[in-house]
XYZ file of C-alpha atoms in Angstrom:
743
model
C 27.909 82.469 50.377
C 28.413 86.256 50.473
C 32.179 85.768 50.460
C 31.965 83.489 47.392
C 29.716 85.986 45.598
C 32.178 88.786 46.400
C 35.066 86.663 45.084
C 33.279 85.951 41.792
C 32.449 89.625 41.400
C 36.048 90.626 42.105
C 37.348 88.140 39.544
C 34.880 89.387 36.931
C 35.892 92.992 37.590
C 39.573 92.080 37.359
C 39.043 90.322 34.012
C 37.127 93.314 32.686
C 39.937 95.619 33.799
C 42.524 93.418 32.083
C 40.468 93.363 28.887
C 40.156 97.128 28.997
C 43.892 97.521 29.522
C 44.646 95.133 26.657
C 42.335 97.064 24.344
C 43.956 100.341 25.358
C 47.367 98.832 24.601
C 46.162 97.731 21.150
C 44.812 101.191 20.471
C 48.103 102.822 21.430
C 50.087 100.429 19.227
C 47.747 101.039 16.288
C 48.096 104.815 16.591
C 51.874 104.585 16.861
C 52.054 102.478 13.721
C 49.597 104.665 11.853
C 51.817 107.719 12.451
C 54.715 105.931 10.738
C 52.800 104.929 7.617
C 52.920 106.682 4.275
C 49.685 107.222 2.370
C 50.604 104.422 -0.061
C 51.228 102.031 2.841
C 47.884 102.942 4.347
C 46.110 102.225 1.078
C 47.951 98.908 0.859
C 46.284 97.747 4.082
C 42.897 98.215 2.419
C 43.743 96.090 -0.618
C 42.786 92.391 -0.667
C 43.683 90.060 -3.517
C 43.173 86.361 -4.221
C 45.871 83.749 -4.412
C 46.649 82.108 -7.717
C 45.550 78.561 -6.907
C 41.799 78.981 -7.120
C 39.203 81.703 -7.463
C 35.819 82.352 -5.885
C 34.711 85.051 -8.314
C 35.332 86.575 -11.756
C 38.844 87.932 -12.305
C 39.585 91.579 -12.982
C 41.546 90.708 -16.122
C 44.701 92.389 -14.824
C 48.059 90.652 -14.557
C 49.728 91.489 -11.252
C 52.982 90.635 -9.564
C 51.306 89.856 -6.263
C 54.443 88.763 -4.431
C 56.212 92.004 -5.322
C 53.201 94.000 -4.116
C 53.244 92.089 -0.822
C 56.931 92.880 -0.277
C 56.232 96.534 -1.081
C 53.437 96.744 1.507
C 50.735 97.237 -1.122
C 48.515 94.349 0.024
C 46.953 94.046 3.457
C 45.114 90.760 3.051
C 45.046 87.688 0.836
C 42.196 85.268 0.306
C 42.301 81.739 -1.052
C 45.749 80.994 0.421
C 45.689 78.076 2.828
C 47.875 75.494 4.478
C 50.399 76.081 7.253
C 53.385 75.886 4.905
C 51.979 78.164 2.206
C 50.619 80.815 4.577
C 53.978 80.854 6.357
C 55.785 81.337 3.030
C 53.535 84.185 1.920
C 53.590 85.831 5.355
C 57.385 85.933 5.132
C 57.032 88.120 2.045
C 54.944 90.651 3.984
C 57.604 90.847 6.686
C 60.047 92.107 4.057
C 57.999 95.303 3.721
C 59.305 98.525 5.296
C 57.059 98.349 8.376
C 56.813 94.530 8.538
C 53.006 94.593 8.751
C 51.643 91.017 8.584
C 48.955 89.862 6.179
C 45.468 88.641 7.013
C 44.571 85.337 5.312
C 40.867 84.944 4.540
C 38.927 81.981 3.147
C 35.325 80.930 2.513
C 35.045 78.378 5.318
C 31.275 78.159 5.047
C 30.334 74.788 6.577
C 33.608 73.125 7.403
C 37.238 73.004 6.361
C 38.462 69.389 6.060
C 35.467 68.055 7.988
C 32.323 69.051 6.103
C 29.107 69.659 8.016
C 25.617 69.993 6.517
C 25.069 73.075 4.387
C 24.097 75.958 6.704
C 20.401 75.819 5.757
C 20.409 72.129 6.671
C 22.154 72.836 9.962
C 19.561 75.502 10.695
C 16.922 72.764 10.460
C 18.353 71.268 13.648
C 17.274 74.365 15.613
C 20.128 73.287 17.906
C 22.215 76.355 18.694
C 24.820 74.348 20.602
C 25.353 72.002 17.651
C 25.571 74.908 15.208
C 28.131 76.635 17.416
C 30.062 73.364 17.719
C 30.324 72.876 13.956
C 31.642 76.427 13.530
C 34.115 75.785 16.353
C 35.453 72.662 14.630
C 35.683 74.499 11.304
C 37.641 77.271 13.036
C 39.937 74.754 14.725
C 40.826 73.141 11.401
C 41.059 76.370 9.387
C 43.172 78.206 11.967
C 45.563 75.257 12.089
C 45.979 75.655 8.327
C 47.055 79.276 8.732
C 43.674 80.880 8.020
C 42.818 83.927 10.156
C 39.442 84.891 8.803
C 36.358 83.205 7.376
C 33.765 84.877 5.160
C 30.921 83.407 7.183
C 28.282 83.338 8.530
C 25.873 84.443 5.845
C 22.986 85.900 7.836
C 20.776 87.050 4.954
C 17.121 86.202 5.401
C 16.046 84.133 2.380
C 12.393 83.714 1.444
C 12.702 82.748 -2.217
C 13.998 79.179 -2.702
C 14.873 79.945 -6.317
C 17.828 81.938 -4.925
C 20.690 79.446 -4.745
C 22.311 81.138 -1.769
C 19.525 80.164 0.598
C 21.865 77.195 1.016
C 24.304 79.404 2.972
C 21.819 80.965 5.379
C 19.412 80.069 8.150
C 16.175 80.368 6.205
C 13.202 82.682 6.212
C 12.709 83.669 9.834
C 14.270 86.733 11.425
C 14.202 85.452 15.009
C 15.664 82.034 14.201
C 18.182 83.638 11.844
C 19.318 86.058 14.539
C 19.859 83.305 17.101
C 21.808 81.219 14.594
C 23.894 84.209 13.480
C 25.071 84.750 17.045
C 25.783 81.034 17.542
C 27.943 80.852 14.432
C 29.891 83.969 15.394
C 30.573 82.487 18.835
C 31.656 79.220 17.249
C 34.109 80.762 14.802
C 35.589 83.349 17.153
C 35.564 81.557 20.502
C 35.757 83.584 23.681
C 38.010 86.241 22.134
C 39.995 87.012 19.018
C 43.547 85.764 19.118
C 42.834 82.260 20.359
C 44.848 79.758 18.358
C 41.744 77.733 17.537
C 39.632 80.718 16.446
C 39.129 82.698 13.258
C 37.538 86.073 12.620
C 33.920 85.756 11.483
C 32.210 87.873 8.824
C 28.537 88.800 8.880
C 27.399 88.954 5.266
C 25.946 90.294 2.991
C 25.083 93.749 4.264
C 22.269 94.181 3.416
C 19.098 92.901 1.791
C 20.844 90.424 -0.508
C 18.378 87.663 0.340
C 15.531 89.685 -1.181
C 16.990 89.794 -4.696
C 14.168 90.221 -7.201
C 12.883 86.950 -8.687
C 15.400 84.998 -6.602
C 18.092 85.815 -9.154
C 21.581 86.170 -7.722
C 23.173 89.643 -7.801
C 19.809 91.152 -8.763
C 18.400 94.431 -7.446
C 16.582 94.705 -4.114
C 13.638 97.048 -3.718
C 11.960 97.192 -0.334
C 10.545 99.603 2.208
C 12.713 100.812 5.072
C 10.193 99.215 7.413
C 10.760 95.800 5.832
C 14.522 96.329 5.957
C 14.470 97.137 9.665
C 11.926 94.514 10.642
C 13.088 91.521 8.612
C 16.570 91.864 7.154
C 18.677 93.892 9.596
C 18.086 92.059 12.930
C 20.400 89.073 12.195
C 23.214 91.531 11.432
C 22.557 93.360 14.690
C 22.670 89.989 16.484
C 26.077 89.351 14.920
C 27.329 92.747 16.127
C 26.053 92.004 19.634
C 27.894 88.660 19.517
C 31.151 90.501 18.769
C 31.592 89.694 15.072
C 34.949 90.998 13.829
C 34.052 91.969 10.272
C 31.170 92.657 7.898
C 30.952 92.073 4.159
C 28.745 94.271 2.036
C 26.625 92.828 -0.739
C 26.517 92.875 -4.528
C 22.996 94.204 -4.821
C 21.536 97.643 -5.050
C 19.170 98.521 -2.219
C 16.472 100.922 -3.394
C 18.761 102.113 -6.159
C 22.030 102.427 -4.188
C 24.709 99.688 -4.422
C 25.309 98.306 -0.938
C 29.062 98.821 -1.382
C 28.451 102.564 -1.761
C 25.593 102.819 0.718
C 26.482 105.230 3.537
C 23.114 104.755 5.207
C 23.899 101.077 5.754
C 27.612 101.260 6.561
C 28.123 104.652 8.197
C 24.749 105.538 9.693
C 23.465 102.153 10.865
C 26.462 99.821 11.243
C 29.246 102.091 12.435
C 26.975 104.796 13.811
C 23.830 103.554 15.502
C 25.187 100.052 16.213
C 28.695 101.206 17.169
C 30.465 98.477 15.159
C 34.237 98.646 15.786
C 35.412 96.062 13.261
C 35.940 96.618 9.560
C 33.869 96.151 6.407
C 35.214 94.254 3.397
C 33.611 94.482 -0.006
C 32.360 91.363 -1.684
C 34.436 90.065 -4.605
C 34.780 92.927 -7.093
C 31.747 94.803 -5.767
C 33.595 98.147 -5.704
C 34.414 97.768 -9.405
C 30.867 96.623 -10.140
C 29.428 99.986 -9.080
C 30.619 101.183 -12.500
C 28.598 98.423 -14.184
C 25.598 99.303 -12.016
C 25.765 102.804 -13.445
C 26.363 104.351 -10.024
C 30.022 105.316 -10.595
C 31.653 106.844 -13.656
C 34.862 104.852 -13.489
C 37.111 102.946 -11.074
C 38.404 106.055 -9.232
C 34.830 107.290 -8.807
C 33.832 103.860 -7.459
C 36.754 103.905 -5.005
C 35.769 107.365 -3.759
C 32.136 106.369 -3.252
C 33.010 103.089 -1.523
C 35.457 104.543 1.023
C 33.170 107.500 1.699
C 30.246 105.146 2.337
C 32.276 103.095 4.821
C 33.621 100.141 2.851
C 37.043 99.664 4.467
C 38.718 96.914 2.444
C 38.495 96.367 -1.308
C 38.318 92.683 -2.299
C 39.635 91.971 -5.778
C 38.671 95.244 -7.497
C 42.087 96.927 -7.146
C 40.100 100.164 -7.032
C 41.689 101.384 -3.804
C 45.165 100.250 -4.857
C 44.992 102.099 -8.163
C 43.058 105.203 -7.177
C 42.704 105.932 -3.468
C 46.044 107.668 -2.852
C 45.468 110.039 -5.770
C 41.927 110.712 -4.573
C 43.325 111.802 -1.213
C 46.054 113.913 -2.795
C 43.526 115.643 -5.031
C 41.328 116.440 -2.043
C 38.329 114.408 -3.198
C 38.683 111.906 -0.342
C 39.496 113.034 3.183
C 42.529 111.203 4.549
C 40.589 110.793 7.824
C 38.372 108.244 6.052
C 41.443 106.260 5.003
C 42.930 106.480 8.501
C 39.687 105.219 10.050
C 39.602 102.214 7.701
C 43.299 101.397 8.261
C 42.875 101.764 12.010
C 40.071 99.189 11.959
C 42.127 96.693 9.929
C 45.279 97.094 12.022
C 43.281 96.677 15.225
C 42.182 93.214 14.142
C 45.734 92.244 13.212
C 46.926 93.275 16.668
C 44.003 91.496 18.358
C 44.888 88.318 16.475
C 48.442 88.570 17.845
C 49.998 88.742 14.379
C 52.393 91.558 15.255
C 53.749 89.538 18.177
C 54.055 86.329 16.116
C 53.084 86.541 12.436
C 53.411 82.756 12.067
C 51.446 81.738 15.158
C 48.620 80.199 13.100
C 50.927 78.481 10.601
C 51.997 75.379 12.496
C 52.325 72.214 10.349
C 52.246 69.890 13.363
C 49.052 71.443 14.716
C 47.564 71.393 11.223
C 48.242 67.673 10.823
C 46.722 66.854 14.196
C 43.630 69.030 13.747
C 42.785 67.743 10.284
C 43.045 64.121 11.420
C 41.057 64.461 14.657
C 38.439 61.642 14.602
C 36.199 63.588 16.979
C 35.443 66.020 14.182
C 33.991 63.328 11.921
C 31.945 61.952 14.816
C 30.474 65.416 15.392
C 29.756 65.799 11.666
C 27.806 62.526 11.669
C 25.793 63.457 14.766
C 24.968 66.973 13.565
C 24.060 65.745 10.072
C 21.562 63.252 11.481
C 20.125 65.949 13.723
C 19.598 68.219 10.698
C 17.501 65.807 8.598
C 13.783 66.540 8.440
C 11.274 63.702 8.405
C 8.633 65.280 6.190
C 6.280 62.311 5.980
C 5.958 58.890 7.579
C 2.599 57.322 6.871
C 1.910 53.926 8.356
C 5.233 53.775 10.169
C 7.191 53.159 6.964
C 10.265 54.301 8.872
C 12.410 53.261 10.581
C 13.521 50.404 8.379
C 13.895 46.926 9.787
C 17.479 45.744 9.882
C 16.371 42.161 9.282
C 14.704 42.841 5.928
C 15.545 40.114 3.423
C 16.473 42.537 0.645
C 16.808 46.281 0.139
C 17.122 48.029 -3.221
C 18.836 51.414 -3.015
C 17.974 53.288 -6.169
C 18.434 56.745 -7.589
C 20.978 59.218 -8.952
C 22.216 60.127 -5.469
C 22.187 56.642 -3.952
C 25.929 56.169 -4.502
C 26.912 59.845 -4.379
C 29.900 61.028 -2.376
C 30.970 64.485 -3.518
C 27.300 65.477 -3.782
C 26.825 64.726 -0.094
C 28.967 67.736 0.774
C 27.172 70.460 -1.162
C 28.763 73.669 -2.378
C 31.490 75.899 -0.889
C 33.895 73.096 -0.036
C 37.484 73.954 0.855
C 39.151 70.570 1.057
C 36.920 67.840 -0.345
C 38.090 64.243 -0.153
C 35.330 62.045 -1.521
C 37.454 58.909 -1.135
C 37.003 59.039 2.649
C 33.206 59.187 2.500
C 30.562 56.487 2.617
C 27.738 56.844 0.121
C 24.160 56.074 1.114
C 24.302 52.581 -0.393
C 27.606 51.950 1.426
C 26.003 52.984 4.701
C 22.860 50.906 4.117
C 25.061 47.840 3.621
C 26.839 48.605 6.907
C 23.620 49.177 8.857
C 21.553 46.302 7.496
C 21.645 42.919 9.127
C 24.091 40.219 7.974
C 21.340 38.334 6.194
C 20.063 41.312 4.208
C 20.847 41.585 0.502
C 21.476 45.181 -0.580
C 21.385 45.980 -4.294
C 21.996 49.275 -6.082
C 21.002 50.884 -9.371
C 21.194 54.576 -10.287
C 18.285 54.658 -12.714
C 19.762 57.868 -14.140
C 22.290 60.540 -13.262
C 21.279 63.704 -11.391
C 20.410 65.582 -14.592
C 18.228 62.568 -15.484
C 17.581 63.568 -19.101
C 16.607 60.057 -20.166
C 15.014 56.850 -18.914
C 17.416 54.282 -20.299
C 18.515 53.203 -16.830
C 15.019 52.887 -15.419
C 14.535 49.260 -16.463
C 17.502 47.952 -14.463
C 16.375 49.921 -11.441
C 12.840 48.585 -11.709
C 14.096 45.009 -11.973
C 16.012 45.424 -8.710
C 12.993 46.990 -7.069
C 10.687 44.129 -8.063
C 12.968 41.653 -6.290
C 13.372 43.727 -3.108
C 11.325 43.819 0.059
C 12.246 47.465 0.674
C 13.071 50.216 -1.827
C 14.967 53.382 -0.916
C 15.000 56.085 -3.576
C 17.637 58.861 -3.338
C 16.916 61.929 -5.489
C 17.606 65.661 -5.460
C 20.252 68.164 -6.510
C 23.913 67.654 -7.240
C 26.348 69.653 -5.143
C 26.673 72.403 -7.759
C 22.959 73.054 -8.290
C 22.659 75.386 -5.292
C 24.887 78.083 -3.866
C 26.263 81.295 -5.336
C 25.263 81.940 -8.958
C 22.977 78.885 -8.831
C 19.542 80.469 -9.064
C 16.983 78.144 -10.634
C 13.835 79.175 -12.497
C 12.361 75.741 -11.757
C 13.124 74.136 -8.405
C 11.454 70.839 -9.150
C 13.383 67.588 -8.973
C 15.929 67.814 -11.815
C 15.172 66.251 -15.167
C 13.030 63.115 -15.048
C 13.772 62.110 -11.464
C 10.089 62.450 -10.534
C 9.263 59.976 -13.310
C 11.554 57.405 -11.692
C 9.436 57.634 -8.557
C 6.247 57.250 -10.629
C 7.710 54.211 -12.398
C 8.413 52.532 -9.060
C 4.873 53.252 -7.906
C 3.510 51.805 -11.134
C 5.086 48.396 -10.424
C 3.639 48.387 -6.916
C 6.778 49.508 -5.083
C 6.333 52.611 -2.944
C 9.856 53.675 -2.026
C 11.113 55.413 1.062
C 12.368 58.669 -0.462
C 15.542 60.464 0.574
C 15.978 63.946 -0.898
C 19.361 65.669 -0.927
C 19.458 69.361 -1.808
C 20.721 72.760 -0.782
C 17.326 74.439 -0.933
C 13.622 73.609 -0.653
C 12.515 71.722 -3.758
C 9.097 71.098 -5.277
C 8.140 67.410 -5.595
C 4.358 67.165 -5.561
C 4.072 63.666 -7.014
C 6.506 62.369 -4.392
C 4.841 64.313 -1.571
C 1.466 62.859 -2.480
C 2.550 59.327 -3.356
C 5.348 58.419 -0.951
C 4.765 56.887 2.452
C 7.975 58.304 3.904
C 10.172 61.246 2.910
C 13.429 62.182 4.621
C 14.883 65.553 3.620
C 18.611 65.120 4.137
C 19.856 68.392 2.559
C 23.508 68.140 1.508
C 24.600 66.546 4.764
C 28.417 66.659 4.634
C 31.357 64.299 5.043
C 29.418 61.815 7.141
C 26.156 62.291 5.289
C 25.790 58.736 4.006
C 26.221 57.253 7.466
C 23.968 59.877 9.039
C 21.140 59.180 6.575
C 21.359 55.474 7.350
C 21.399 56.247 11.082
C 18.018 57.944 10.674
C 16.535 55.463 8.187
C 17.238 52.504 10.478
C 16.194 54.291 13.668
C 19.596 54.539 15.325
C 18.797 58.261 15.448
C 15.269 59.534 15.932
C 14.756 62.552 13.619
C 14.013 65.855 15.354
C 14.735 68.564 12.763
C 12.225 71.227 11.729
C 12.057 73.192 8.494
C 13.710 76.634 8.562
C 11.992 77.521 5.262
C 8.513 76.963 3.912
C 8.237 74.392 1.095
C 5.844 75.467 -1.708
C 3.554 73.166 -3.634
C 4.323 74.836 -6.953
C 6.387 77.616 -8.480
C 3.467 80.035 -8.601
C 3.325 80.264 -4.800
C 6.849 81.714 -4.534
C 7.643 83.655 -2.447
C 5.747 81.929 0.316
C 6.304 81.980 4.055
C 4.477 81.695 7.323
C 4.995 85.364 8.318
C 2.456 86.776 5.893
C 0.805 90.084 6.635
C -2.913 90.071 7.238
C -4.970 91.303 4.283
C -8.440 92.787 4.161
C -9.651 89.642 2.438
C -7.857 86.701 4.027
C -8.649 83.072 3.260
C -10.605 81.960 6.325
C -11.807 78.684 4.858
C -9.585 76.754 2.441
C -12.754 75.593 0.700
C -13.802 79.153 -0.091
C -11.380 81.447 -1.897
C -13.911 83.581 -3.794
C -12.999 87.265 -3.584
C -10.186 86.379 -1.218
C -6.407 86.856 -1.360
C -5.959 83.453 -2.963
C -5.084 81.436 -6.032
C -8.002 79.861 -7.868
C -5.909 77.086 -9.419
C -3.904 75.872 -6.430
C -4.292 75.210 -2.739
C -3.177 78.297 -0.838
C -1.364 76.405 1.885
C 2.288 75.357 1.560
C 3.285 71.766 0.975
C 5.299 71.793 4.210
C 5.131 74.732 6.582
C 7.917 76.506 8.412
C 8.743 74.555 11.572
C 7.358 71.253 10.243
C 9.201 68.045 11.056
C 8.127 64.619 12.313
C 9.583 62.115 14.765
C 9.417 58.380 15.326
C 7.633 59.194 18.564
C 4.785 61.561 19.444
C 4.595 64.536 21.781
C 1.619 65.825 23.742
C 1.235 69.470 24.744
C -0.983 70.354 27.671
C -1.710 72.207 30.889
C -1.051 75.735 29.586
C -0.627 78.233 32.420
C 0.154 81.951 32.501
C 1.510 83.803 35.505
C -0.914 86.594 34.551
C -3.092 87.609 31.623
C -2.316 91.324 32.075
C 1.109 92.916 31.792
C 2.369 96.404 32.492
C 4.988 97.929 30.137
C 7.815 97.080 32.539
C 6.392 93.721 33.591
C 6.783 90.110 32.504
C 4.521 87.114 32.015
C 5.647 83.506 32.252
C 3.997 81.072 29.867
C 4.216 77.495 31.108
C 3.015 74.171 29.739
C 3.752 70.458 29.977
C 5.406 68.538 27.157
C 5.104 64.744 27.254
C 6.722 62.076 25.113
C 3.540 60.116 24.448
C 5.196 57.584 22.148
C 7.300 54.473 22.514
C 10.830 55.685 21.795
C 13.064 58.450 23.056
C 13.082 61.616 20.980
C 13.550 65.363 20.913
C 10.898 67.945 20.134
C 11.536 71.525 19.049
C 8.712 73.419 20.742
C 7.918 76.718 19.065
C 6.458 79.858 20.613
C 4.587 82.238 18.311
C 2.882 85.583 18.795
C 0.131 87.488 17.021
C -0.612 91.183 17.478
C -4.160 91.501 16.072
C -4.420 95.304 16.056
C -1.530 97.762 15.780
C -0.561 101.060 14.170
C 1.237 99.001 11.505
C -0.360 95.775 10.239
C 1.480 92.858 11.813
C 2.162 89.350 10.473
C -0.412 86.667 11.190
C 2.240 84.864 13.223
C 5.790 85.573 14.446
C 8.281 83.178 16.022
C 9.350 84.531 19.414
C 11.069 81.559 21.021
C 11.922 77.883 20.742
C 13.442 75.102 22.812
C 14.773 71.714 21.805
C 13.789 69.177 24.482
C 14.799 65.504 24.620
C 12.464 63.119 26.441
C 12.323 59.398 27.136
C 9.083 57.494 26.494
C 6.478 58.659 28.996
C 8.704 61.420 30.336
C 7.229 64.881 30.762
C 8.814 68.283 31.169
C 7.539 71.694 32.239
C 8.480 74.235 29.567
C 8.650 77.984 30.168
C 8.750 81.021 27.902
C 9.001 84.588 29.169
C 7.004 87.401 27.605
C 8.243 90.943 28.173
C 7.878 94.291 26.452
C 10.573 93.425 23.919
C 8.660 90.268 22.935
C 5.662 92.412 22.032
C 7.616 95.208 20.320
C 7.937 96.055 16.642
C 9.114 98.900 14.402
C 6.348 101.465 13.964
C 5.783 103.850 11.048
C 8.651 106.067 12.224
C 10.948 103.030 12.645
C 10.833 103.406 16.420
C 11.050 100.130 18.345
C 8.330 99.658 20.954
C 5.161 97.885 22.058
C 1.641 99.258 21.886
C -1.060 98.535 24.473
C -3.644 95.962 23.463
C -4.309 92.242 23.309
C -1.860 89.644 22.022
C -2.349 85.997 21.152
C 0.300 83.594 22.438
C 0.659 80.283 20.608
C 2.738 77.177 21.263
C 3.076 74.299 18.868
C 5.092 71.760 16.909
C 5.136 73.845 13.708
C 3.821 77.153 12.433
C 0.747 75.308 11.106
C 0.462 72.926 14.069
C -0.422 75.106 17.040
C -1.372 73.050 20.086
C -1.974 75.706 22.784
C -3.298 79.288 22.702
C -3.937 82.038 25.197
C -4.551 85.786 25.064
C -2.865 88.458 27.171
C -3.251 92.205 27.467
C -0.515 94.836 27.585
C -1.784 97.795 29.570
C -0.966 101.395 28.770
C 1.947 103.383 30.233
């Protein structure tokens, strides 16, 4: 045994030595190249422009000869160029430049390339880090085969306002869950190391605070305390750094009056200073130029000077660096050392990707064809989509559906949707290859079941002309499935909504079905939490499917008919009405909390609405039941350098196999800074057969109990702490108190 342990240690040390030697070699090659570069060539490496085929932001209005600029070494990276043949053609232009420096090709591969997975918020509902990493791995495999080196994902912004359309791209409202998912997505995209043929560089975005845009309005200002920034919004970015993320993207917003693109505190002090980030920072689309519009910079040269000084290394689509940076250095306003540092960071990634050794290594048409046609990818998309769907309600066992029903009516504006299944930020949509929900219901239902379809209205649902045909079908059916929600382009970037109710008159279609005595099983597709009070109160069963991806129709049917037992949990709180927004489970204790929902007089409460959410963070049902019991602690007292093990028994007390996401929460009742009433500190996804039981453990240490104090120092304070375990933030099953003793 000792010999084996020694051998493993020796191998690990040898691998570390090789990695160190490889990094030293990269550093030497970067410095040698840097010494050969002119100032104009250096600036070129910091200039990123979009290809002509399609755009992901507003144009600058300038006409450019991009191919000439590439040959002249004036562009270091292109985005929105894809495909093995096209990336190979454009890369050949870069190799005509004086120093033959290859281009980086970037693309918004947000939740899949050819194979589309659920929107990231939907995937986060799975709470399955392995599945989330797997979907990013498949996306990287397909994108890298198409010549893409770099994805502008994951978005790790914490989002607590569902009016903000970009909650679709993130992991929801919770800092702990968001941090774990950020690391999983980075690992999935990048693999074990940069340079692998099936990996792409990941980007942690948007740095920072973008998810707190005022009123949930995209690109809006952000105003928050430093304490809130450190406690809530920065940790997922730090998790991405710890996972080895290659690049960061700054954000469009101002943070306390300073545009993030020109914010040295964020980029120099925290990211590159305190966190020691060695990768590079790219601006968001045009965000350098937009500092002029913000009123923070006088003109484009002033914006370029402020961006590079603050630590923004690469300029995406502003042409501010290309037009101004060399002159700023020559005039003495910008120190050339800042330019050298930025170029060094960009070149390092190009060397690590192996582009100097083989600029075409990712542009292989044969590999591209094989990767994009791999049937295993679609199978994974179907499995992960089903695992991401949240069963919000299931009164009276309305689900799963019986496959031997005589007739099923599938009704609603999204019942026969295909493109809408995928959601926003799609690279390579092919709706012809997808099964809609009604297609999948026909496939899943028994041979004797009649399946009929009527839309009732389109997604906008401005009128009721189609209701009558839908109601006629419903009257003749034994089972009614109603599919409602958002179209694919109602959430995402620039898709903030002042009213997040079901669009148009969709809710009236549900009411009309109820009025004729048909209570439908409701499937909701969306990229964000929606408000649907009449449905929540009147339906027997509600399945929240999000925008589930390429295999979404099949995956929904898998869950509806019980081929898959739902296990997902909400990563965001669902409000009852617009007036509750923003709402979340991590509220800070007030001096007048609501202790009794029946008594809100002189309390921090609304007088015209219940003060609880419609569906709480962590909520999600199953076709089986789970019992929590036998809570045990290794000790109820802990020293600052000690640990406590929390242990309990989870039992599948129902009749079918299923998975439960057990959630571990903490409350610090008294501290030098008021703490939230509840904080997620751990979770585990556990699959059990009927009657099976499992011992579950969570470890509590000093870090578990720590927080940022008034001076932004991270640490734990002596005192009592309440430990809670449950099935959701509002469904706590077990509690116990511990004490942290003084130093």
